[in-house]
């Protein structure tokens, strides 16, 4: 959410970004932990990525016809993600998740889906039921405008609570087309899955003939080269992607097992299309971004994440601050809650006034984080240890300001 409704004040209007930094129109510099909500995994304005995008723009900005580059990007994604054999490019994460669900319904002939409270899959009607991210921040997790008919086909489970999924399968036997979730729930803050949670969902889906959809818009190419499917060794039937695969340009993609994806038109009957899908500039930025994300770079990201977590934990332990942190690779959250924080209900019990105070103190000291407890932070490859140390110094200032007033 760009709005500052939950923390108050006026959001900085950003003029320019480079590496780990953004600058606002008033000339203030911030270390950026938002990273455009995830895409900027290399850091902002990577010179070679920008250069290739400029060249691509010179060749024309949209053709509405096949290009070699969209095939290259699709192949790069398929190569990296276990269980993804075939892919369709779209323009946003919203479209990707929406299309994956339509496909699941189209194939199965069943209407209902299970989603998890606090998970966000974009703003398609079916997903605006206890949605996370900005919807939670603004207090509209169930949006007006979603018809009752649509809402009743979305069943709600609790993240990290397999019993709630089991209960729904029991109650709605043979009516559930798919289970969709963020394998790491990054839209209610960063909440990793507990041990066996994803595997148990996988088993339940297989047993009840429902498709499992991983929404990897945030986790894809972020927490590992092959995303959450690789990281947690659980293979869904369908995937939704976005963010990193466009390197900061509008893009999305959905994919999965070949026999499922072949049901998408024109080879199959489930319709989906898009004028600007596979846009050459977005695809170029995606290729140039993924190209640079080698296994070594994922190790670097993991190390940077672990370094930041350890420094922060040191502060928390030394001063006995009543806060809790979660991390999955380069995604993280600091909750104003003594912990543990395992689902959106836990997040709702955070001290939001303390968060607001913390957020504004950080902003005043040149650190830009998401203006909501319900959002994750992102570390990029441009966040060197030196930059992270600078940030930790300011985090210390902000935590002291909240908990040890002068
Ligand atoms: N799924 C997830 C997991 C997301 O984090 C988001 C965006 N925050 C979306 C879907 C929607 O993507 P977009 O904003 O590109 O439509």
PDB file of N, CA and C in Angstrom, residues 26 37-38 61 79 103 165 185 197 257-258 306 328 344 366 399 401:
ATOM      1  N   UNK A  26      11.807  15.735  -2.360  1.00  0.00           N
ATOM      2  CA  UNK A  26      12.427  16.784  -1.531  1.00  0.00           C
ATOM      3  C   UNK A  26      13.926  16.552  -1.363  1.00  0.00           C
ATOM      4  N   UNK A  37       7.830  -3.596  -3.557  1.00  0.00           N
ATOM      5  CA  UNK A  37       7.060  -4.735  -3.023  1.00  0.00           C
ATOM      6  C   UNK A  37       7.567  -6.070  -3.557  1.00  0.00           C
ATOM      7  N   UNK A  38       8.862  -6.091  -3.883  1.00  0.00           N
ATOM      8  CA  UNK A  38       9.460  -7.388  -4.210  1.00  0.00           C
ATOM      9  C   UNK A  38      10.226  -7.528  -5.513  1.00  0.00           C
ATOM     10  N   UNK A  61       7.749  -1.127 -28.870  1.00  0.00           N
ATOM     11  CA  UNK A  61       7.341  -1.388 -27.491  1.00  0.00           C
ATOM     12  C   UNK A  61       6.258  -2.448 -27.339  1.00  0.00           C
ATOM     13  N   UNK A  79      12.815 -23.851 -16.633  1.00  0.00           N
ATOM     14  CA  UNK A  79      14.082 -24.497 -16.223  1.00  0.00           C
ATOM     15  C   UNK A  79      14.291 -24.420 -14.723  1.00  0.00           C
ATOM     16  N   UNK A 103      -8.503 -21.764 -14.585  1.00  0.00           N
ATOM     17  CA  UNK A 103      -8.074 -23.018 -15.210  1.00  0.00           C
ATOM     18  C   UNK A 103      -8.441 -24.205 -14.317  1.00  0.00           C
ATOM     19  N   UNK A 165      -8.130 -26.815   6.959  1.00  0.00           N
ATOM     20  CA  UNK A 165      -8.213 -27.267   5.560  1.00  0.00           C
ATOM     21  C   UNK A 165      -8.927 -28.620   5.504  1.00  0.00           C
ATOM     22  N   UNK A 185       3.458 -16.769   3.563  1.00  0.00           N
ATOM     23  CA  UNK A 185       2.418 -15.740   3.554  1.00  0.00           C
ATOM     24  C   UNK A 185       3.096 -14.375   3.745  1.00  0.00           C
ATOM     25  N   UNK A 197       3.493 -28.212   6.869  1.00  0.00           N
ATOM     26  CA  UNK A 197       2.209 -27.582   6.509  1.00  0.00           C
ATOM     27  C   UNK A 197       1.944 -27.696   5.002  1.00  0.00           C
ATOM     28  N   UNK A 257       1.774 -28.153 -14.659  1.00  0.00           N
ATOM     29  CA  UNK A 257       1.911 -29.392 -15.424  1.00  0.00           C
ATOM     30  C   UNK A 257       1.375 -29.202 -16.837  1.00  0.00           C
ATOM     31  N   UNK A 258       2.060 -29.848 -17.796  1.00  0.00           N
ATOM     32  CA  UNK A 258       1.734 -29.636 -19.210  1.00  0.00           C
ATOM     33  C   UNK A 258       0.273 -29.971 -19.518  1.00  0.00           C
ATOM     34  N   UNK A 306      20.264 -13.477   6.590  1.00  0.00           N
ATOM     35  CA  UNK A 306      20.657 -14.063   7.880  1.00  0.00           C
ATOM     36  C   UNK A 306      21.468 -13.056   8.702  1.00  0.00           C
ATOM     37  N   UNK A 328      12.197 -15.398   5.670  1.00  0.00           N
ATOM     38  CA  UNK A 328      12.351 -16.487   4.701  1.00  0.00           C
ATOM     39  C   UNK A 328      13.275 -15.948   3.627  1.00  0.00           C
ATOM     40  N   UNK A 344      -2.419 -14.635  10.405  1.00  0.00           N
ATOM     41  CA  UNK A 344      -2.889 -13.245  10.414  1.00  0.00           C
ATOM     42  C   UNK A 344      -3.584 -12.881  11.730  1.00  0.00           C
ATOM     43  N   UNK A 366      15.952   8.023   7.593  1.00  0.00           N
ATOM     44  CA  UNK A 366      16.430   7.582   6.280  1.00  0.00           C
ATOM     45  C   UNK A 366      16.252   6.108   5.970  1.00  0.00           C
ATOM     46  N   UNK A 399      13.845   1.541  17.821  1.00  0.00           N
ATOM     47  CA  UNK A 399      13.326   0.650  18.877  1.00  0.00           C
ATOM     48  C   UNK A 399      13.491   1.294  20.248  1.00  0.00           C
ATOM     49  N   UNK A 401      13.547   4.451  20.835  1.00  0.00           N
ATOM     50  CA  UNK A 401      12.578   5.538  20.876  1.00  0.00           C
ATOM     51  C   UNK A 401      11.178   5.008  21.256  1.00  0.00           C
TER      52      UNK A 401
END
